[in-house]
Amino acid sequence: MKCPYCGYQESKVVDSRHSDDGLSIRRRRECLECGKRFTTYETVECLPMVVVKKDGSRQSFDRGKILGGMVRACEKRPVSMADLEAAVDEIEQTIQNSLEREVSTTQIGELVMERLKPLDEVAYVRFASVYRQFKDINTFMQELNKILAEK
């Protein structure tokens, strides 16, 4: 880390702690040349992600859309907002960890259903019915039978 006072390239970390927002680390450093202290902040670099829709169009990733879909699926269900936020965090982290810069709506939909199923089965079926575009009652029943078979 380059000293802002003298430009020397070497410094030592004197103190390290999480910042107030919890998203970065605050480090107090001391220059090994001039002895002056300065503060740096270390954050995780998040690369922009692009969502490829079914029609081939592309748009930037928006976690709000995922949360909105999950909230609609959980309407009038006993699922807390904290649980939904945690599920969206997991989904976003999974996508970031994949190291792919483009993700399809199909992949996102599958991740959402994986997270909704343990939270609330009714919300899962609601989401699946829209996501998988159930055409008739038979496809709806097939999904319900899968859930019952897993129990």
Tab-separated table of N, CA and C in Angstrom:
chain	number	residue	atom	x	y	z
A	1	MET	N	0.847	-1.167	0.000
A	1	MET	CA	0.000	0.000	0.000
A	1	MET	C	0.896	1.234	0.000
A	2	LYS	N	0.685	2.109	-0.948
A	2	LYS	CA	1.509	3.308	-1.108
A	2	LYS	C	1.121	4.374	-0.073
A	3	CYS	N	2.118	4.913	0.609
A	3	CYS	CA	1.900	5.952	1.623
A	3	CYS	C	1.424	7.240	0.941
A	4	PRO	N	0.325	7.840	1.433
A	4	PRO	CA	-0.163	9.081	0.817
A	4	PRO	C	0.711	10.303	1.139
A	5	TYR	N	1.612	10.169	2.108
A	5	TYR	CA	2.453	11.293	2.516
A	5	TYR	C	3.780	11.320	1.768
A	6	CYS	N	4.474	10.176	1.745
A	6	CYS	CA	5.805	10.163	1.137
A	6	CYS	C	5.890	9.287	-0.121
A	7	GLY	N	4.861	8.474	-0.373
A	7	GLY	CA	4.847	7.648	-1.567
A	7	GLY	C	5.572	6.315	-1.427
A	8	TYR	N	6.081	6.029	-0.264
A	8	TYR	CA	6.802	4.765	-0.043
A	8	TYR	C	5.824	3.595	-0.199
A	9	GLN	N	6.299	2.493	-0.773
A	9	GLN	CA	5.424	1.363	-1.123
A	9	GLN	C	5.111	0.415	0.031
A	10	GLU	N	5.873	0.450	1.099
A	10	GLU	CA	5.691	-0.519	2.185
A	10	GLU	C	5.064	0.124	3.416
A	11	SER	N	4.092	-0.597	3.998
A	11	SER	CA	3.474	-0.153	5.243
A	11	SER	C	3.094	-1.385	6.045
A	12	LYS	N	2.836	-1.159	7.330
A	12	LYS	CA	2.379	-2.284	8.159
A	12	LYS	C	0.992	-1.957	8.693
A	13	VAL	N	0.200	-2.999	8.908
A	13	VAL	CA	-1.150	-2.826	9.443
A	13	VAL	C	-1.044	-2.747	10.956
A	14	VAL	N	-1.566	-1.651	11.521
A	14	VAL	CA	-1.527	-1.415	12.959
A	14	VAL	C	-2.823	-1.911	13.611
A	15	ASP	N	-3.957	-1.686	12.931
A	15	ASP	CA	-5.256	-2.077	13.473
A	15	ASP	C	-6.171	-2.449	12.316
A	16	SER	N	-7.023	-3.436	12.533
A	16	SER	CA	-7.952	-3.896	11.518
A	16	SER	C	-9.300	-4.152	12.162
A	17	ARG	N	-10.369	-3.631	11.563
A	17	ARG	CA	-11.713	-3.894	12.090
A	17	ARG	C	-12.739	-3.730	10.987
A	18	HIS	N	-13.904	-4.344	11.200
A	18	HIS	CA	-14.990	-4.217	10.230
A	18	HIS	C	-15.541	-2.803	10.281
A	19	SER	N	-15.937	-2.290	9.133
A	19	SER	CA	-16.547	-0.962	9.104
A	19	SER	C	-17.964	-1.053	9.650
A	20	ASP	N	-18.599	0.093	9.841
A	20	ASP	CA	-19.943	0.138	10.410
A	20	ASP	C	-20.955	-0.614	9.559
A	21	ASP	N	-20.808	-0.548	8.234
A	21	ASP	CA	-21.771	-1.218	7.357
A	21	ASP	C	-21.516	-2.719	7.231
A	22	GLY	N	-20.374	-3.190	7.699
A	22	GLY	CA	-20.060	-4.616	7.662
A	22	GLY	C	-19.654	-5.115	6.288
A	23	LEU	N	-19.583	-4.228	5.314
A	23	LEU	CA	-19.265	-4.626	3.945
A	23	LEU	C	-17.807	-4.381	3.575
A	24	SER	N	-17.066	-3.770	4.479
A	24	SER	CA	-15.661	-3.503	4.202
A	24	SER	C	-14.858	-3.622	5.489
A	25	ILE	N	-13.546	-3.641	5.316
A	25	ILE	CA	-12.649	-3.722	6.463
A	25	ILE	C	-11.834	-2.436	6.516
A	26	ARG	N	-11.815	-1.814	7.683
A	26	ARG	CA	-11.059	-0.580	7.896
A	26	ARG	C	-9.701	-0.975	8.471
A	27	ARG	N	-8.634	-0.505	7.837
A	27	ARG	CA	-7.288	-0.828	8.317
A	27	ARG	C	-6.510	0.468	8.590
A	28	ARG	N	-5.908	0.525	9.766
A	28	ARG	CA	-4.982	1.611	10.085
A	28	ARG	C	-3.601	1.101	9.724
A	29	ARG	N	-2.876	1.882	8.955
A	29	ARG	CA	-1.545	1.479	8.500
A	29	ARG	C	-0.514	2.508	8.930
A	30	GLU	N	0.729	2.034	9.029
A	30	GLU	CA	1.837	2.915	9.362
A	30	GLU	C	2.904	2.741	8.290
A	31	CYS	N	3.343	3.862	7.715
A	31	CYS	CA	4.389	3.832	6.692
A	31	CYS	C	5.708	3.416	7.334
A	32	LEU	N	6.417	2.503	6.676
A	32	LEU	CA	7.694	2.036	7.219
A	32	LEU	C	8.836	3.010	6.937
A	33	GLU	N	8.587	4.014	6.102
A	33	GLU	CA	9.607	5.009	5.780
A	33	GLU	C	9.473	6.253	6.662
A	34	CYS	N	8.309	6.920	6.598
A	34	CYS	CA	8.140	8.183	7.330
A	34	CYS	C	7.455	8.012	8.685
A	35	GLY	N	6.826	6.870	8.939
A	35	GLY	CA	6.210	6.598	10.230
A	35	GLY	C	4.815	7.184	10.412
A	36	LYS	N	4.289	7.882	9.390
A	36	LYS	CA	2.951	8.459	9.513
A	36	LYS	C	1.899	7.371	9.318
A	37	ARG	N	0.743	7.616	9.928
A	37	ARG	CA	-0.348	6.649	9.850
A	37	ARG	C	-1.441	7.139	8.911
A	38	PHE	N	-2.112	6.176	8.287
A	38	PHE	CA	-3.230	6.482	7.401
A	38	PHE	C	-4.217	5.322	7.412
A	39	THR	N	-5.438	5.579	6.942
A	39	THR	CA	-6.510	4.585	6.955
A	39	THR	C	-6.826	4.136	5.537
A	40	THR	N	-7.039	2.826	5.378
A	40	THR	CA	-7.498	2.288	4.095
A	40	THR	C	-8.750	1.452	4.349
A	41	TYR	N	-9.549	1.283	3.312
A	41	TYR	CA	-10.747	0.446	3.384
A	41	TYR	C	-10.640	-0.626	2.309
A	42	GLU	N	-10.896	-1.861	2.724
A	42	GLU	CA	-10.819	-3.001	1.817
A	42	GLU	C	-12.243	-3.507	1.573
A	43	THR	N	-12.652	-3.579	0.311
A	43	THR	CA	-13.985	-4.078	-0.030
A	43	THR	C	-13.869	-5.178	-1.078
A	44	VAL	N	-14.901	-6.002	-1.146
A	44	VAL	CA	-14.949	-7.054	-2.148
A	44	VAL	C	-15.374	-6.430	-3.469
A	45	GLU	N	-14.665	-6.769	-4.512
A	45	GLU	CA	-15.005	-6.249	-5.826
A	45	GLU	C	-16.096	-7.124	-6.431
A	46	CYS	N	-17.222	-6.512	-6.718
A	46	CYS	CA	-18.333	-7.230	-7.339
A	46	CYS	C	-18.385	-6.862	-8.810
A	47	LEU	N	-18.217	-7.872	-9.646
A	47	LEU	CA	-18.286	-7.628	-11.072
A	47	LEU	C	-19.740	-7.534	-11.510
A	48	PRO	N	-20.034	-6.668	-12.466
A	48	PRO	CA	-21.429	-6.545	-12.906
A	48	PRO	C	-21.907	-7.830	-13.583
A	49	MET	N	-23.137	-8.204	-13.288
A	49	MET	CA	-23.708	-9.400	-13.889
A	49	MET	C	-24.814	-9.003	-14.853
A	50	VAL	N	-24.943	-9.794	-15.906
A	50	VAL	CA	-25.964	-9.560	-16.911
A	50	VAL	C	-26.912	-10.754	-16.915
A	51	VAL	N	-28.213	-10.471	-16.947
A	51	VAL	CA	-29.230	-11.521	-16.998
A	51	VAL	C	-29.675	-11.679	-18.439
A	52	VAL	N	-29.634	-12.930	-18.933
A	52	VAL	CA	-30.085	-13.236	-20.286
A	52	VAL	C	-31.508	-13.765	-20.177
A	53	LYS	N	-32.440	-13.027	-20.749
A	53	LYS	CA	-33.848	-13.401	-20.655
A	53	LYS	C	-34.187	-14.454	-21.704
A	54	LYS	N	-35.377	-15.030	-21.585
A	54	LYS	CA	-35.791	-16.107	-22.494
A	54	LYS	C	-35.836	-15.669	-23.951
A	55	ASP	N	-36.144	-14.395	-24.197
A	55	ASP	CA	-36.194	-13.902	-25.579
A	55	ASP	C	-34.816	-13.506	-26.111
A	56	GLY	N	-33.764	-13.723	-25.302
A	56	GLY	CA	-32.400	-13.418	-25.736
A	56	GLY	C	-31.925	-12.031	-25.359
A	57	SER	N	-32.824	-11.178	-24.893
A	57	SER	CA	-32.408	-9.826	-24.501
A	57	SER	C	-31.618	-9.894	-23.205
A	58	ARG	N	-30.842	-8.855	-22.971
A	58	ARG	CA	-29.985	-8.807	-21.794
A	58	ARG	C	-30.273	-7.548	-20.991
A	59	GLN	N	-30.179	-7.706	-19.670
A	59	GLN	CA	-30.309	-6.543	-18.792
A	59	GLN	C	-29.455	-6.780	-17.557
A	60	SER	N	-29.178	-5.719	-16.833
A	60	SER	CA	-28.322	-5.859	-15.656
A	60	SER	C	-29.075	-6.581	-14.531
A	61	PHE	N	-28.311	-7.304	-13.722
A	61	PHE	CA	-28.872	-8.064	-12.613
A	61	PHE	C	-29.493	-7.113	-11.597
A	62	ASP	N	-30.685	-7.455	-11.127
A	62	ASP	CA	-31.383	-6.627	-10.142
A	62	ASP	C	-31.964	-7.535	-9.066
A	63	ARG	N	-31.352	-7.522	-7.904
A	63	ARG	CA	-31.819	-8.376	-6.811
A	63	ARG	C	-33.221	-8.012	-6.368
A	64	GLY	N	-33.618	-6.777	-6.607
A	64	GLY	CA	-34.963	-6.327	-6.257
A	64	GLY	C	-36.047	-7.090	-7.003
A	65	LYS	N	-35.760	-7.470	-8.230
A	65	LYS	CA	-36.739	-8.236	-9.012
A	65	LYS	C	-36.919	-9.637	-8.422
A	66	ILE	N	-35.816	-10.230	-7.980
A	66	ILE	CA	-35.901	-11.558	-7.362
A	66	ILE	C	-36.703	-11.462	-6.070
A	67	LEU	N	-36.372	-10.473	-5.252
A	67	LEU	CA	-37.082	-10.293	-3.989
A	67	LEU	C	-38.565	-10.020	-4.239
A	68	GLY	N	-38.862	-9.198	-5.224
A	68	GLY	CA	-40.261	-8.882	-5.553
A	68	GLY	C	-41.050	-10.123	-5.942
A	69	GLY	N	-40.450	-10.990	-6.765
A	69	GLY	CA	-41.114	-12.230	-7.160
A	69	GLY	C	-41.351	-13.155	-5.982
A	70	MET	N	-40.370	-13.213	-5.096
A	70	MET	CA	-40.517	-14.067	-3.926
A	70	MET	C	-41.568	-13.509	-2.958
A	71	VAL	N	-41.619	-12.192	-2.817
A	71	VAL	CA	-42.624	-11.568	-1.951
A	71	VAL	C	-44.024	-11.849	-2.489
A	72	ARG	N	-44.198	-11.734	-3.813
A	72	ARG	CA	-45.512	-12.027	-4.410
A	72	ARG	C	-45.905	-13.482	-4.173
A	73	ALA	N	-44.938	-14.396	-4.301
A	73	ALA	CA	-45.233	-15.821	-4.084
A	73	ALA	C	-45.592	-16.098	-2.630
A	74	CYS	N	-45.038	-15.312	-1.709
A	74	CYS	CA	-45.258	-15.539	-0.275
A	74	CYS	C	-46.371	-14.670	0.304
A	75	GLU	N	-47.122	-14.005	-0.573
A	75	GLU	CA	-48.184	-13.130	-0.101
A	75	GLU	C	-49.181	-13.906	0.759
A	76	LYS	N	-49.497	-13.355	1.914
A	76	LYS	CA	-50.424	-13.958	2.886
A	76	LYS	C	-49.949	-15.326	3.381
A	77	ARG	N	-48.637	-15.506	3.394
A	77	ARG	CA	-48.040	-16.740	3.901
A	77	ARG	C	-47.157	-16.379	5.094
A	78	PRO	N	-46.931	-17.322	6.015
A	78	PRO	CA	-46.139	-17.017	7.213
A	78	PRO	C	-44.629	-17.082	6.965
A	79	VAL	N	-44.152	-16.266	6.032
A	79	VAL	CA	-42.720	-16.219	5.726
A	79	VAL	C	-42.229	-14.806	6.029
A	80	SER	N	-41.196	-14.713	6.851
A	80	SER	CA	-40.709	-13.389	7.250
A	80	SER	C	-39.880	-12.748	6.140
A	81	MET	N	-39.871	-11.447	6.162
A	81	MET	CA	-39.078	-10.693	5.187
A	81	MET	C	-37.590	-10.997	5.377
A	82	ALA	N	-37.176	-11.244	6.606
A	82	ALA	CA	-35.771	-11.562	6.885
A	82	ALA	C	-35.373	-12.868	6.194
A	83	ASP	N	-36.281	-13.862	6.214
A	83	ASP	CA	-36.006	-15.128	5.531
A	83	ASP	C	-35.883	-14.925	4.028
A	84	LEU	N	-36.753	-14.089	3.475
A	84	LEU	CA	-36.694	-13.817	2.033
A	84	LEU	C	-35.413	-13.069	1.669
A	85	GLU	N	-35.046	-12.081	2.488
A	85	GLU	CA	-33.802	-11.340	2.248
A	85	GLU	C	-32.601	-12.283	2.302
A	86	ALA	N	-32.591	-13.188	3.274
A	86	ALA	CA	-31.488	-14.149	3.393
A	86	ALA	C	-31.435	-15.059	2.176
A	87	ALA	N	-32.598	-15.472	1.687
A	87	ALA	CA	-32.646	-16.328	0.497
A	87	ALA	C	-32.112	-15.588	-0.729
A	88	VAL	N	-32.482	-14.319	-0.873
A	88	VAL	CA	-31.988	-13.519	-2.002
A	88	VAL	C	-30.479	-13.321	-1.884
A	89	ASP	N	-29.987	-13.115	-0.655
A	89	ASP	CA	-28.543	-12.992	-0.441
A	89	ASP	C	-27.827	-14.269	-0.901
A	90	GLU	N	-28.389	-15.430	-0.541
A	90	GLU	CA	-27.798	-16.712	-0.948
A	90	GLU	C	-27.795	-16.859	-2.464
A	91	ILE	N	-28.904	-16.487	-3.092
A	91	ILE	CA	-29.007	-16.587	-4.549
A	91	ILE	C	-27.967	-15.688	-5.210
A	92	GLU	N	-27.882	-14.449	-4.736
A	92	GLU	CA	-26.918	-13.500	-5.309
A	92	GLU	C	-25.489	-13.992	-5.108
A	93	GLN	N	-25.203	-14.534	-3.931
A	93	GLN	CA	-23.864	-15.048	-3.647
A	93	GLN	C	-23.540	-16.240	-4.542
A	94	THR	N	-24.505	-17.119	-4.746
A	94	THR	CA	-24.308	-18.279	-5.626
A	94	THR	C	-23.982	-17.824	-7.037
A	95	ILE	N	-24.706	-16.832	-7.514
A	95	ILE	CA	-24.466	-16.323	-8.876
A	95	ILE	C	-23.093	-15.662	-8.954
A	96	GLN	N	-22.731	-14.857	-7.938
A	96	GLN	CA	-21.417	-14.207	-7.923
A	96	GLN	C	-20.298	-15.240	-7.887
A	97	ASN	N	-20.481	-16.311	-7.098
A	97	ASN	CA	-19.452	-17.332	-6.958
A	97	ASN	C	-19.280	-18.182	-8.208
A	98	SER	N	-20.269	-18.172	-9.085
A	98	SER	CA	-20.171	-18.982	-10.305
A	98	SER	C	-19.114	-18.430	-11.260
A	99	LEU	N	-18.721	-17.177	-11.060
A	99	LEU	CA	-17.726	-16.486	-11.881
A	99	LEU	C	-18.180	-16.260	-13.321
A	100	GLU	N	-19.422	-16.599	-13.619
A	100	GLU	CA	-19.983	-16.301	-14.937
A	100	GLU	C	-20.528	-14.879	-14.885
A	101	ARG	N	-20.285	-14.122	-15.908
A	101	ARG	CA	-20.778	-12.751	-15.937
A	101	ARG	C	-22.182	-12.669	-16.504
A	102	GLU	N	-22.632	-13.743	-17.166
A	102	GLU	CA	-23.987	-13.787	-17.695
A	102	GLU	C	-24.712	-14.967	-17.065
A	103	VAL	N	-25.935	-14.725	-16.630
A	103	VAL	CA	-26.744	-15.773	-16.010
A	103	VAL	C	-28.127	-15.732	-16.649
A	104	SER	N	-28.684	-16.900	-16.907
A	104	SER	CA	-30.000	-16.948	-17.555
A	104	SER	C	-31.109	-16.839	-16.511
A	105	THR	N	-32.263	-16.391	-16.968
A	105	THR	CA	-33.409	-16.320	-16.071
A	105	THR	C	-33.808	-17.730	-15.620
A	106	THR	N	-33.509	-18.722	-16.434
A	106	THR	CA	-33.797	-20.108	-16.061
A	106	THR	C	-33.001	-20.510	-14.831
A	107	GLN	N	-31.710	-20.183	-14.830
A	107	GLN	CA	-30.870	-20.499	-13.667
A	107	GLN	C	-31.365	-19.770	-12.421
A	108	ILE	N	-31.710	-18.512	-12.582
A	108	ILE	CA	-32.194	-17.726	-11.448
A	108	ILE	C	-33.495	-18.321	-10.914
A	109	GLY	N	-34.406	-18.679	-11.810
A	109	GLY	CA	-35.679	-19.272	-11.400
A	109	GLY	C	-35.492	-20.556	-10.615
A	110	GLU	N	-34.555	-21.393	-11.059
A	110	GLU	CA	-34.289	-22.648	-10.351
A	110	GLU	C	-33.723	-22.378	-8.954
A	111	LEU	N	-32.828	-21.391	-8.846
A	111	LEU	CA	-32.269	-21.031	-7.542
A	111	LEU	C	-33.353	-20.509	-6.601
A	112	VAL	N	-34.275	-19.717	-7.145
A	112	VAL	CA	-35.368	-19.190	-6.331
A	112	VAL	C	-36.231	-20.340	-5.818
A	113	MET	N	-36.560	-21.275	-6.696
A	113	MET	CA	-37.408	-22.393	-6.273
A	113	MET	C	-36.719	-23.263	-5.228
A	114	GLU	N	-35.395	-23.447	-5.368
A	114	GLU	CA	-34.642	-24.212	-4.360
A	114	GLU	C	-34.744	-23.557	-2.985
A	115	ARG	N	-34.737	-22.217	-2.951
A	115	ARG	CA	-34.783	-21.502	-1.676
A	115	ARG	C	-36.201	-21.400	-1.131
A	116	LEU	N	-37.198	-21.323	-2.026
A	116	LEU	CA	-38.580	-21.194	-1.570
A	116	LEU	C	-39.141	-22.499	-1.005
A	117	LYS	N	-38.722	-23.609	-1.570
A	117	LYS	CA	-39.299	-24.901	-1.173
A	117	LYS	C	-39.193	-25.154	0.333
A	118	PRO	N	-38.011	-24.995	0.955
A	118	PRO	CA	-37.955	-25.229	2.402
A	118	PRO	C	-38.649	-24.140	3.227
A	119	LEU	N	-38.787	-22.935	2.671
A	119	LEU	CA	-39.428	-21.846	3.409
A	119	LEU	C	-40.938	-22.031	3.489
A	120	ASP	N	-41.572	-22.320	2.337
A	120	ASP	CA	-43.023	-22.461	2.299
A	120	ASP	C	-43.417	-23.175	1.010
A	121	GLU	N	-44.044	-24.335	1.145
A	121	GLU	CA	-44.391	-25.131	-0.035
A	121	GLU	C	-45.456	-24.468	-0.898
A	122	VAL	N	-46.386	-23.754	-0.278
A	122	VAL	CA	-47.422	-23.050	-1.049
A	122	VAL	C	-46.773	-21.956	-1.894
A	123	ALA	N	-45.858	-21.199	-1.297
A	123	ALA	CA	-45.150	-20.154	-2.038
A	123	ALA	C	-44.333	-20.775	-3.171
A	124	TYR	N	-43.733	-21.922	-2.894
A	124	TYR	CA	-42.968	-22.633	-3.927
A	124	TYR	C	-43.857	-22.978	-5.111
A	125	VAL	N	-45.032	-23.543	-4.848
A	125	VAL	CA	-45.947	-23.931	-5.931
A	125	VAL	C	-46.454	-22.704	-6.674
A	126	ARG	N	-46.732	-21.626	-5.948
A	126	ARG	CA	-47.154	-20.378	-6.602
A	126	ARG	C	-46.081	-19.889	-7.567
A	127	PHE	N	-44.850	-19.848	-7.078
A	127	PHE	CA	-43.751	-19.364	-7.925
A	127	PHE	C	-43.551	-20.294	-9.111
A	128	ALA	N	-43.558	-21.605	-8.851
A	128	ALA	CA	-43.342	-22.580	-9.920
A	128	ALA	C	-44.433	-22.487	-10.977
A	129	SER	N	-45.677	-22.229	-10.566
A	129	SER	CA	-46.762	-22.162	-11.539
A	129	SER	C	-46.569	-21.008	-12.521
A	130	VAL	N	-46.028	-19.904	-12.041
A	130	VAL	CA	-45.759	-18.766	-12.930
A	130	VAL	C	-44.466	-18.998	-13.708
A	131	TYR	N	-43.426	-19.422	-12.996
A	131	TYR	CA	-42.113	-19.606	-13.613
A	131	TYR	C	-42.133	-20.690	-14.696
A	132	ARG	N	-42.718	-21.815	-14.376
A	132	ARG	CA	-42.762	-22.931	-15.342
A	132	ARG	C	-43.959	-22.843	-16.275
A	133	GLN	N	-44.771	-21.830	-16.110
A	133	GLN	CA	-45.926	-21.570	-16.973
A	133	GLN	C	-46.798	-22.821	-17.134
A	134	PHE	N	-47.335	-23.276	-16.005
A	134	PHE	CA	-48.218	-24.442	-16.048
A	134	PHE	C	-49.360	-24.164	-17.015
A	135	LYS	N	-49.567	-25.080	-17.962
A	135	LYS	CA	-50.580	-24.885	-19.001
A	135	LYS	C	-51.967	-25.344	-18.549
A	136	ASP	N	-51.992	-26.372	-17.708
A	136	ASP	CA	-53.282	-26.910	-17.275
A	136	ASP	C	-53.158	-27.511	-15.876
A	137	ILE	N	-54.257	-28.061	-15.398
A	137	ILE	CA	-54.299	-28.607	-14.043
A	137	ILE	C	-53.402	-29.835	-13.899
A	138	ASN	N	-53.179	-30.578	-14.984
A	138	ASN	CA	-52.360	-31.794	-14.919
A	138	ASN	C	-50.900	-31.470	-14.582
A	139	THR	N	-50.340	-30.456	-15.209
A	139	THR	CA	-48.958	-30.092	-14.905
A	139	THR	C	-48.858	-29.560	-13.469
A	140	PHE	N	-49.892	-28.872	-13.035
A	140	PHE	CA	-49.948	-28.381	-11.663
A	140	PHE	C	-49.964	-29.560	-10.689
A	141	MET	N	-50.788	-30.561	-10.980
A	141	MET	CA	-50.887	-31.747	-10.127
A	141	MET	C	-49.575	-32.540	-10.116
A	142	GLN	N	-48.884	-32.584	-11.248
A	142	GLN	CA	-47.604	-33.306	-11.307
A	142	GLN	C	-46.610	-32.675	-10.327
A	143	GLU	N	-46.575	-31.370	-10.276
A	143	GLU	CA	-45.670	-30.676	-9.360
A	143	GLU	C	-46.065	-30.948	-7.902
A	144	LEU	N	-47.365	-30.920	-7.626
A	144	LEU	CA	-47.834	-31.226	-6.270
A	144	LEU	C	-47.494	-32.663	-5.887
A	145	ASN	N	-47.647	-33.586	-6.812
A	145	ASN	CA	-47.334	-34.992	-6.536
A	145	ASN	C	-45.853	-35.180	-6.259
A	146	LYS	N	-44.997	-34.397	-6.940
A	146	LYS	CA	-43.549	-34.464	-6.667
A	146	LYS	C	-43.252	-34.052	-5.235
A	147	ILE	N	-43.907	-33.010	-4.791
A	147	ILE	CA	-43.710	-32.539	-3.412
A	147	ILE	C	-44.174	-33.591	-2.415
A	148	LEU	N	-45.337	-34.178	-2.676
A	148	LEU	CA	-45.868	-35.209	-1.780
A	148	LEU	C	-44.978	-36.450	-1.759
A	149	ALA	N	-44.410	-36.809	-2.900
A	149	ALA	CA	-43.531	-37.976	-2.976
A	149	ALA	C	-42.247	-37.753	-2.184
A	150	GLU	N	-41.762	-36.516	-2.148
A	150	GLU	CA	-40.534	-36.203	-1.396
A	150	GLU	C	-40.753	-36.303	0.101
A	151	LYS	N	-41.997	-36.106	0.545
A	151	LYS	CA	-42.299	-36.217	1.972
A	151	LYS	C	-42.366	-37.644	2.322
